[in-house]
PDB file of C-alpha atoms in Angstrom:
ATOM      1  CA  UNK A   1      69.860   9.295 -15.095  1.00 89.00           C
ATOM      2  CA  UNK A   2      70.811   7.381 -11.981  1.00 88.00           C
ATOM      3  CA  UNK A   3      72.945   7.471  -8.873  1.00 87.00           C
ATOM      4  CA  UNK A   4      76.027   6.049 -10.618  1.00 92.00           C
ATOM      5  CA  UNK A   5      77.228   9.407 -11.887  1.00 92.00           C
ATOM      6  CA  UNK A   6      80.542   8.017 -13.140  1.00 95.00           C
ATOM      7  CA  UNK A   7      78.981   5.659 -15.671  1.00 95.00           C
ATOM      8  CA  UNK A   8      76.424   8.260 -16.761  1.00 94.00           C
ATOM      9  CA  UNK A   9      79.230  10.801 -17.311  1.00 95.00           C
ATOM     10  CA  UNK A  10      81.160   8.203 -19.308  1.00 95.00           C
ATOM     11  CA  UNK A  11      78.084   7.515 -21.445  1.00 96.00           C
ATOM     12  CA  UNK A  12      77.593  11.219 -22.160  1.00 96.00           C
ATOM     13  CA  UNK A  13      81.205  11.466 -23.291  1.00 96.00           C
ATOM     14  CA  UNK A  14      80.733   8.451 -25.584  1.00 96.00           C
ATOM     15  CA  UNK A  15      77.646  10.004 -27.198  1.00 96.00           C
ATOM     16  CA  UNK A  16      79.380  13.349 -27.676  1.00 96.00           C
ATOM     17  CA  UNK A  17      82.480  11.771 -29.221  1.00 96.00           C
ATOM     18  CA  UNK A  18      80.358   9.624 -31.533  1.00 96.00           C
ATOM     19  CA  UNK A  19      78.485  12.706 -32.782  1.00 95.00           C
ATOM     20  CA  UNK A  20      81.727  14.603 -33.376  1.00 94.00           C
ATOM     21  CA  UNK A  21      83.244  11.682 -35.264  1.00 94.00           C
ATOM     22  CA  UNK A  22      80.192  11.279 -37.505  1.00 92.00           C
ATOM     23  CA  UNK A  23      78.827  14.799 -37.992  1.00 91.00           C
ATOM     24  CA  UNK A  24      81.060  17.468 -36.500  1.00 90.00           C
ATOM     25  CA  UNK A  25      84.837  16.799 -36.786  1.00 91.00           C
ATOM     26  CA  UNK A  26      85.683  20.387 -35.801  1.00 90.00           C
ATOM     27  CA  UNK A  27      83.177  20.392 -32.930  1.00 90.00           C
ATOM     28  CA  UNK A  28      81.579  23.620 -34.155  1.00 91.00           C
ATOM     29  CA  UNK A  29      78.069  22.310 -33.490  1.00 92.00           C
ATOM     30  CA  UNK A  30      78.684  20.442 -30.242  1.00 95.00           C
ATOM     31  CA  UNK A  31      77.600  22.307 -27.109  1.00 95.00           C
ATOM     32  CA  UNK A  32      77.817  21.239 -23.465  1.00 96.00           C
ATOM     33  CA  UNK A  33      76.082  23.279 -20.759  1.00 96.00           C
ATOM     34  CA  UNK A  34      76.591  22.899 -17.019  1.00 95.00           C
ATOM     35  CA  UNK A  35      73.232  21.951 -15.570  1.00 92.00           C
ATOM     36  CA  UNK A  36      74.123  23.514 -12.219  1.00 90.00           C
ATOM     37  CA  UNK A  37      74.694  27.012 -13.640  1.00 93.00           C
ATOM     38  CA  UNK A  38      72.871  27.143 -16.995  1.00 95.00           C
ATOM     39  CA  UNK A  39      69.732  29.284 -17.187  1.00 95.00           C
ATOM     40  CA  UNK A  40      66.637  28.655 -19.331  1.00 95.00           C
ATOM     41  CA  UNK A  41      67.900  31.338 -21.713  1.00 96.00           C
ATOM     42  CA  UNK A  42      71.238  29.527 -22.067  1.00 95.00           C
ATOM     43  CA  UNK A  43      69.415  26.343 -23.025  1.00 95.00           C
ATOM     44  CA  UNK A  44      67.080  28.187 -25.411  1.00 93.00           C
ATOM     45  CA  UNK A  45      70.028  29.812 -27.189  1.00 93.00           C
ATOM     46  CA  UNK A  46      71.871  26.497 -27.480  1.00 92.00           C
ATOM     47  CA  UNK A  47      68.822  24.735 -28.932  1.00 90.00           C
ATOM     48  CA  UNK A  48      67.901  27.441 -31.432  1.00 87.00           C
ATOM     49  CA  UNK A  49      71.370  28.529 -32.584  1.00 83.00           C
ATOM     50  CA  UNK A  50      72.148  28.100 -36.276  1.00 76.00           C
ATOM     51  CA  UNK A  51      74.759  25.424 -36.891  1.00 68.00           C
ATOM     52  CA  UNK A  52      78.024  26.065 -38.697  1.00 71.00           C
ATOM     53  CA  UNK A  53      78.192  24.229 -42.044  1.00 73.00           C
ATOM     54  CA  UNK A  54      75.565  21.729 -40.853  1.00 74.00           C
ATOM     55  CA  UNK A  55      72.009  21.689 -39.557  1.00 77.00           C
ATOM     56  CA  UNK A  56      72.871  18.844 -37.174  1.00 87.00           C
ATOM     57  CA  UNK A  57      73.809  19.882 -33.650  1.00 90.00           C
ATOM     58  CA  UNK A  58      74.504  18.153 -30.335  1.00 94.00           C
ATOM     59  CA  UNK A  59      73.428  19.898 -27.134  1.00 95.00           C
ATOM     60  CA  UNK A  60      74.246  18.322 -23.772  1.00 96.00           C
ATOM     61  CA  UNK A  61      72.921  19.538 -20.438  1.00 96.00           C
ATOM     62  CA  UNK A  62      75.320  17.978 -17.965  1.00 95.00           C
ATOM     63  CA  UNK A  63      74.761  17.582 -14.199  1.00 93.00           C
ATOM     64  CA  UNK A  64      71.139  18.649 -14.446  1.00 92.00           C
ATOM     65  CA  UNK A  65      69.069  18.666 -11.276  1.00 87.00           C
ATOM     66  CA  UNK A  66      65.284  19.177 -11.192  1.00 85.00           C
ATOM     67  CA  UNK A  67      65.823  21.355  -8.110  1.00 85.00           C
ATOM     68  CA  UNK A  68      68.240  23.697  -9.952  1.00 87.00           C
ATOM     69  CA  UNK A  69      67.800  26.824 -12.067  1.00 92.00           C
ATOM     70  CA  UNK A  70      65.712  25.054 -14.714  1.00 92.00           C
ATOM     71  CA  UNK A  71      62.648  23.295 -13.273  1.00 91.00           C
ATOM     72  CA  UNK A  72      61.385  20.177 -15.090  1.00 90.00           C
ATOM     73  CA  UNK A  73      58.356  21.912 -16.576  1.00 91.00           C
ATOM     74  CA  UNK A  74      60.599  24.607 -18.117  1.00 93.00           C
ATOM     75  CA  UNK A  75      62.991  22.058 -19.595  1.00 93.00           C
ATOM     76  CA  UNK A  76      60.040  20.192 -21.098  1.00 91.00           C
ATOM     77  CA  UNK A  77      58.789  23.433 -22.637  1.00 92.00           C
ATOM     78  CA  UNK A  78      62.225  24.190 -24.107  1.00 92.00           C
ATOM     79  CA  UNK A  79      62.695  20.757 -25.655  1.00 91.00           C
ATOM     80  CA  UNK A  80      59.233  20.301 -27.177  1.00 89.00           C
ATOM     81  CA  UNK A  81      60.102  22.199 -30.413  1.00 86.00           C
ATOM     82  CA  UNK A  82      63.316  20.186 -30.698  1.00 83.00           C
ATOM     83  CA  UNK A  83      61.494  16.859 -30.384  1.00 79.00           C
ATOM     84  CA  UNK A  84      59.550  17.755 -33.542  1.00 75.00           C
ATOM     85  CA  UNK A  85      62.852  18.042 -35.437  1.00 73.00           C
ATOM     86  CA  UNK A  86      64.675  15.080 -33.973  1.00 64.00           C
ATOM     87  CA  UNK A  87      66.937  14.663 -37.000  1.00 70.00           C
ATOM     88  CA  UNK A  88      68.401  18.162 -36.636  1.00 84.00           C
ATOM     89  CA  UNK A  89      69.297  18.495 -32.952  1.00 89.00           C
ATOM     90  CA  UNK A  90      70.317  15.784 -30.515  1.00 91.00           C
ATOM     91  CA  UNK A  91      69.679  16.733 -26.887  1.00 93.00           C
ATOM     92  CA  UNK A  92      71.214  14.726 -24.056  1.00 94.00           C
ATOM     93  CA  UNK A  93      70.378  15.510 -20.425  1.00 94.00           C
ATOM     94  CA  UNK A  94      72.475  13.911 -17.703  1.00 93.00           C
ATOM     95  CA  UNK A  95      69.937  13.992 -14.896  1.00 86.00           C
ATOM     96  CA  UNK A  96      71.397  13.586 -11.404  1.00 76.00           C
ATOM     97  CA  UNK A  97      68.056  12.583  -9.905  1.00 69.00           C
ATOM     98  CA  UNK A  98      67.559   9.071  -8.590  1.00 61.00           C
ATOM     99  CA  UNK A  99      66.591   6.238 -10.931  1.00 59.00           C
ATOM    100  CA  UNK A 100      63.236   6.636 -12.566  1.00 60.00           C
ATOM    101  CA  UNK A 101      61.128   4.968 -15.216  1.00 55.00           C
ATOM    102  CA  UNK A 102      59.075   7.245 -17.467  1.00 47.00           C
ATOM    103  CA  UNK A 103      55.377   6.727 -17.890  1.00 46.00           C
ATOM    104  CA  UNK A 104      55.673   7.280 -21.638  1.00 45.00           C
ATOM    105  CA  UNK A 105      58.296   7.353 -24.332  1.00 43.00           C
ATOM    106  CA  UNK A 106      60.855   4.733 -25.204  1.00 45.00           C
ATOM    107  CA  UNK A 107      63.030   3.177 -22.530  1.00 41.00           C
ATOM    108  CA  UNK A 108      66.551   2.057 -23.229  1.00 47.00           C
ATOM    109  CA  UNK A 109      68.181   0.392 -20.280  1.00 47.00           C
ATOM    110  CA  UNK A 110      71.927   0.595 -19.791  1.00 52.00           C
ATOM    111  CA  UNK A 111      73.727  -1.577 -17.283  1.00 53.00           C
ATOM    112  CA  UNK A 112      71.588  -2.905 -14.457  1.00 48.00           C
ATOM    113  CA  UNK A 113      67.771  -2.672 -14.560  1.00 48.00           C
ATOM    114  CA  UNK A 114      66.206   0.612 -13.498  1.00 46.00           C
ATOM    115  CA  UNK A 115      64.653   0.830 -10.060  1.00 43.00           C
ATOM    116  CA  UNK A 116      60.960   0.006 -10.079  1.00 42.00           C
ATOM    117  CA  UNK A 117      59.963   2.666  -7.578  1.00 40.00           C
ATOM    118  CA  UNK A 118      59.242   6.013  -9.185  1.00 38.00           C
ATOM    119  CA  UNK A 119      60.846   9.136  -7.799  1.00 41.00           C
ATOM    120  CA  UNK A 120      59.104  12.384  -7.002  1.00 39.00           C
ATOM    121  CA  UNK A 121      60.664  14.402  -9.823  1.00 50.00           C
ATOM    122  CA  UNK A 122      58.364  15.249 -12.721  1.00 55.00           C
ATOM    123  CA  UNK A 123      60.870  15.343 -15.579  1.00 71.00           C
ATOM    124  CA  UNK A 124      59.364  13.587 -18.595  1.00 79.00           C
ATOM    125  CA  UNK A 125      60.982  14.945 -21.748  1.00 83.00           C
ATOM    126  CA  UNK A 126      59.114  14.737 -25.065  1.00 81.00           C
ATOM    127  CA  UNK A 127      59.842  11.459 -26.865  1.00 82.00           C
ATOM    128  CA  UNK A 128      62.607  10.704 -24.393  1.00 84.00           C
ATOM    129  CA  UNK A 129      64.817   7.627 -24.483  1.00 88.00           C
ATOM    130  CA  UNK A 130      65.926   6.807 -20.963  1.00 89.00           C
ATOM    131  CA  UNK A 131      69.245   5.199 -20.073  1.00 91.00           C
ATOM    132  CA  UNK A 132      69.412   4.378 -16.369  1.00 90.00           C
ATOM    133  CA  UNK A 133      72.629   3.949 -14.396  1.00 92.00           C
ATOM    134  CA  UNK A 134      71.689   2.694 -10.927  1.00 90.00           C
ATOM    135  CA  UNK A 135      74.396   2.034  -8.347  1.00 90.00           C
ATOM    136  CA  UNK A 136      76.085  -1.313  -8.877  1.00 93.00           C
ATOM    137  CA  UNK A 137      76.284  -3.840  -6.077  1.00 92.00           C
ATOM    138  CA  UNK A 138      79.664  -5.333  -5.175  1.00 91.00           C
ATOM    139  CA  UNK A 139      79.399  -8.269  -7.572  1.00 93.00           C
ATOM    140  CA  UNK A 140      78.309  -6.076 -10.487  1.00 96.00           C
ATOM    141  CA  UNK A 141      81.057  -3.544  -9.781  1.00 96.00           C
ATOM    142  CA  UNK A 142      83.683  -6.316  -9.724  1.00 96.00           C
ATOM    143  CA  UNK A 143      82.466  -7.580 -13.103  1.00 97.00           C
ATOM    144  CA  UNK A 144      82.676  -3.989 -14.424  1.00 97.00           C
ATOM    145  CA  UNK A 145      86.294  -3.739 -13.179  1.00 97.00           C
ATOM    146  CA  UNK A 146      87.311  -6.955 -14.949  1.00 97.00           C
ATOM    147  CA  UNK A 147      85.632  -5.952 -18.230  1.00 97.00           C
ATOM    148  CA  UNK A 148      86.985  -2.397 -18.178  1.00 96.00           C
ATOM    149  CA  UNK A 149      90.502  -3.611 -17.400  1.00 96.00           C
ATOM    150  CA  UNK A 150      90.252  -5.976 -20.368  1.00 95.00           C
ATOM    151  CA  UNK A 151      89.247  -3.040 -22.600  1.00 94.00           C
ATOM    152  CA  UNK A 152      92.389  -1.255 -21.339  1.00 94.00           C
ATOM    153  CA  UNK A 153      94.546  -4.270 -22.298  1.00 93.00           C
ATOM    154  CA  UNK A 154      94.855  -5.219 -18.641  1.00 94.00           C
ATOM    155  CA  UNK A 155      93.711  -8.167 -16.555  1.00 95.00           C
ATOM    156  CA  UNK A 156      92.348  -8.714 -13.028  1.00 96.00           C
ATOM    157  CA  UNK A 157      91.861 -11.920 -11.121  1.00 96.00           C
ATOM    158  CA  UNK A 158      88.308 -11.861  -9.677  1.00 95.00           C
ATOM    159  CA  UNK A 159      89.423 -11.604  -6.009  1.00 95.00           C
ATOM    160  CA  UNK A 160      91.522  -8.539  -6.908  1.00 95.00           C
ATOM    161  CA  UNK A 161      88.532  -6.862  -8.559  1.00 96.00           C
ATOM    162  CA  UNK A 162      86.387  -7.642  -5.519  1.00 94.00           C
ATOM    163  CA  UNK A 163      89.040  -6.241  -3.191  1.00 93.00           C
ATOM    164  CA  UNK A 164      89.333  -3.035  -5.218  1.00 95.00           C
ATOM    165  CA  UNK A 165      85.576  -2.503  -5.044  1.00 93.00           C
ATOM    166  CA  UNK A 166      85.556  -3.094  -1.282  1.00 90.00           C
ATOM    167  CA  UNK A 167      88.481  -0.748  -0.588  1.00 90.00           C
ATOM    168  CA  UNK A 168      86.854   1.999  -2.662  1.00 91.00           C
ATOM    169  CA  UNK A 169      83.498   1.438  -0.970  1.00 87.00           C
ATOM    170  CA  UNK A 170      81.843   1.055  -4.408  1.00 90.00           C
ATOM    171  CA  UNK A 171      82.736   4.649  -5.368  1.00 92.00           C
ATOM    172  CA  UNK A 172      82.889   4.279  -9.149  1.00 95.00           C
ATOM    173  CA  UNK A 173      84.827   7.527  -9.650  1.00 95.00           C
ATOM    174  CA  UNK A 174      87.558   6.286  -7.313  1.00 94.00           C
ATOM    175  CA  UNK A 175      87.429   2.749  -8.673  1.00 96.00           C
ATOM    176  CA  UNK A 176      88.047   4.075 -12.194  1.00 96.00           C
ATOM    177  CA  UNK A 177      90.965   6.205 -10.997  1.00 95.00           C
ATOM    178  CA  UNK A 178      92.566   3.341  -9.087  1.00 96.00           C
ATOM    179  CA  UNK A 179      91.938   1.012 -12.016  1.00 96.00           C
ATOM    180  CA  UNK A 180      93.980   3.245 -14.325  1.00 95.00           C
ATOM    181  CA  UNK A 181      96.818   3.228 -11.801  1.00 95.00           C
ATOM    182  CA  UNK A 182      96.760  -0.530 -11.248  1.00 96.00           C
ATOM    183  CA  UNK A 183      96.667  -1.436 -14.957  1.00 96.00           C
ATOM    184  CA  UNK A 184      99.573   0.919 -15.652  1.00 95.00           C
ATOM    185  CA  UNK A 185     101.532  -0.503 -12.714  1.00 92.00           C
ATOM    186  CA  UNK A 186     100.915  -4.117 -13.807  1.00 93.00           C
ATOM    187  CA  UNK A 187     102.301  -3.302 -17.278  1.00 91.00           C
ATOM    188  CA  UNK A 188     100.659  -6.238 -19.004  1.00 90.00           C
ATOM    189  CA  UNK A 189     100.709  -8.598 -16.026  1.00 94.00           C
ATOM    190  CA  UNK A 190      97.639  -9.809 -14.158  1.00 96.00           C
ATOM    191  CA  UNK A 191      96.594  -7.589 -11.235  1.00 96.00           C
ATOM    192  CA  UNK A 192      96.384  -9.594  -7.999  1.00 95.00           C
ATOM    193  CA  UNK A 193      95.011  -8.972  -4.520  1.00 94.00           C
ATOM    194  CA  UNK A 194      98.575  -8.235  -3.347  1.00 94.00           C
ATOM    195  CA  UNK A 195      98.843  -5.471  -5.967  1.00 94.00           C
ATOM    196  CA  UNK A 196      95.525  -3.950  -4.937  1.00 95.00           C
ATOM    197  CA  UNK A 197      96.307  -3.952  -1.225  1.00 91.00           C
ATOM    198  CA  UNK A 198      99.763  -2.482  -1.858  1.00 92.00           C
ATOM    199  CA  UNK A 199      98.516   0.422  -3.992  1.00 92.00           C
ATOM    200  CA  UNK A 200      94.974   1.234  -2.827  1.00 92.00           C
ATOM    201  CA  UNK A 201      94.144   2.788   0.504  1.00 84.00           C
ATOM    202  CA  UNK A 202      90.808   1.713   1.911  1.00 73.00           C
ATOM    203  CA  UNK A 203      88.129   4.259   2.740  1.00 60.00           C
ATOM    204  CA  UNK A 204      85.390   1.983   3.993  1.00 52.00           C
ATOM    205  CA  UNK A 205      83.439   3.680   6.768  1.00 55.00           C
ATOM    206  CA  UNK A 206      81.836   1.821   9.661  1.00 52.00           C
ATOM    207  CA  UNK A 207      78.224   2.827  10.194  1.00 62.00           C
ATOM    208  CA  UNK A 208      76.709   1.145  13.222  1.00 71.00           C
ATOM    209  CA  UNK A 209      73.310   2.673  12.541  1.00 69.00           C
ATOM    210  CA  UNK A 210      73.148   1.246   9.012  1.00 72.00           C
ATOM    211  CA  UNK A 211      74.206  -2.132  10.403  1.00 79.00           C
ATOM    212  CA  UNK A 212      71.555  -2.170  13.140  1.00 81.00           C
ATOM    213  CA  UNK A 213      68.888  -1.029  10.652  1.00 77.00           C
ATOM    214  CA  UNK A 214      69.825  -3.848   8.295  1.00 81.00           C
ATOM    215  CA  UNK A 215      69.685  -6.319  11.176  1.00 88.00           C
ATOM    216  CA  UNK A 216      66.264  -5.063  12.194  1.00 85.00           C
ATOM    217  CA  UNK A 217      64.966  -5.400   8.632  1.00 83.00           C
ATOM    218  CA  UNK A 218      66.507  -8.875   8.278  1.00 86.00           C
ATOM    219  CA  UNK A 219      68.480  -7.771   5.206  1.00 84.00           C
ATOM    220  CA  UNK A 220      71.037 -10.542   5.475  1.00 88.00           C
ATOM    221  CA  UNK A 221      73.075  -9.669   2.403  1.00 85.00           C
ATOM    222  CA  UNK A 222      73.331  -6.028   3.494  1.00 81.00           C
ATOM    223  CA  UNK A 223      74.313  -7.048   7.026  1.00 86.00           C
ATOM    224  CA  UNK A 224      77.159  -9.211   5.742  1.00 87.00           C
ATOM    225  CA  UNK A 225      78.340  -6.440   3.408  1.00 79.00           C
ATOM    226  CA  UNK A 226      78.427  -3.849   6.204  1.00 77.00           C
ATOM    227  CA  UNK A 227      80.039  -6.249   8.638  1.00 81.00           C
ATOM    228  CA  UNK A 228      82.730  -7.121   6.099  1.00 78.00           C
TER     229      UNK A 228
END
């Protein structure tokens, strides 16, 4: 869950690929449903279907929203029987609601700490393990750029990573896309601020109302970010 939908989507892909590599090389027992269009019956069928050549199955409900076709209470009802047989079926829900911290179950934090304030949604899956992906601030996003570039056999100087984050207005989907382009363009060389400014078009929007609100609330760091 969390507002950083890029990193949560990436995590779902990692979990799915890990399951396929370990249990399901032909992907016969790996199912992904679109949370925006799937019905309760679709989810029920996916959870109760008999696996091919294996009792282990992976069912992902991607882009789920508590306000969609499957309300939280219905999803809880559908997953209760599965929780009793945790070794047979792995269920992953990519919840597009804001950050939340469950009142029960195990919590596994991913990335930055989850927001402390609880949201209004009532989704509390049986025996859930929560991984939260809150929006990164500029410094955290720049660190993510440098680390991800390194994983791609590329390299960024810190000011270049900071400039990329600023030009993309902290949009992680766009940052990832531009990162691919910059690493390929650098071809093994270090990416500099000059490279970023030459290849990335800025989309930062000026919002006078956000700036005046931040001033009124004495949020100095936010004021400087918006002004920049």
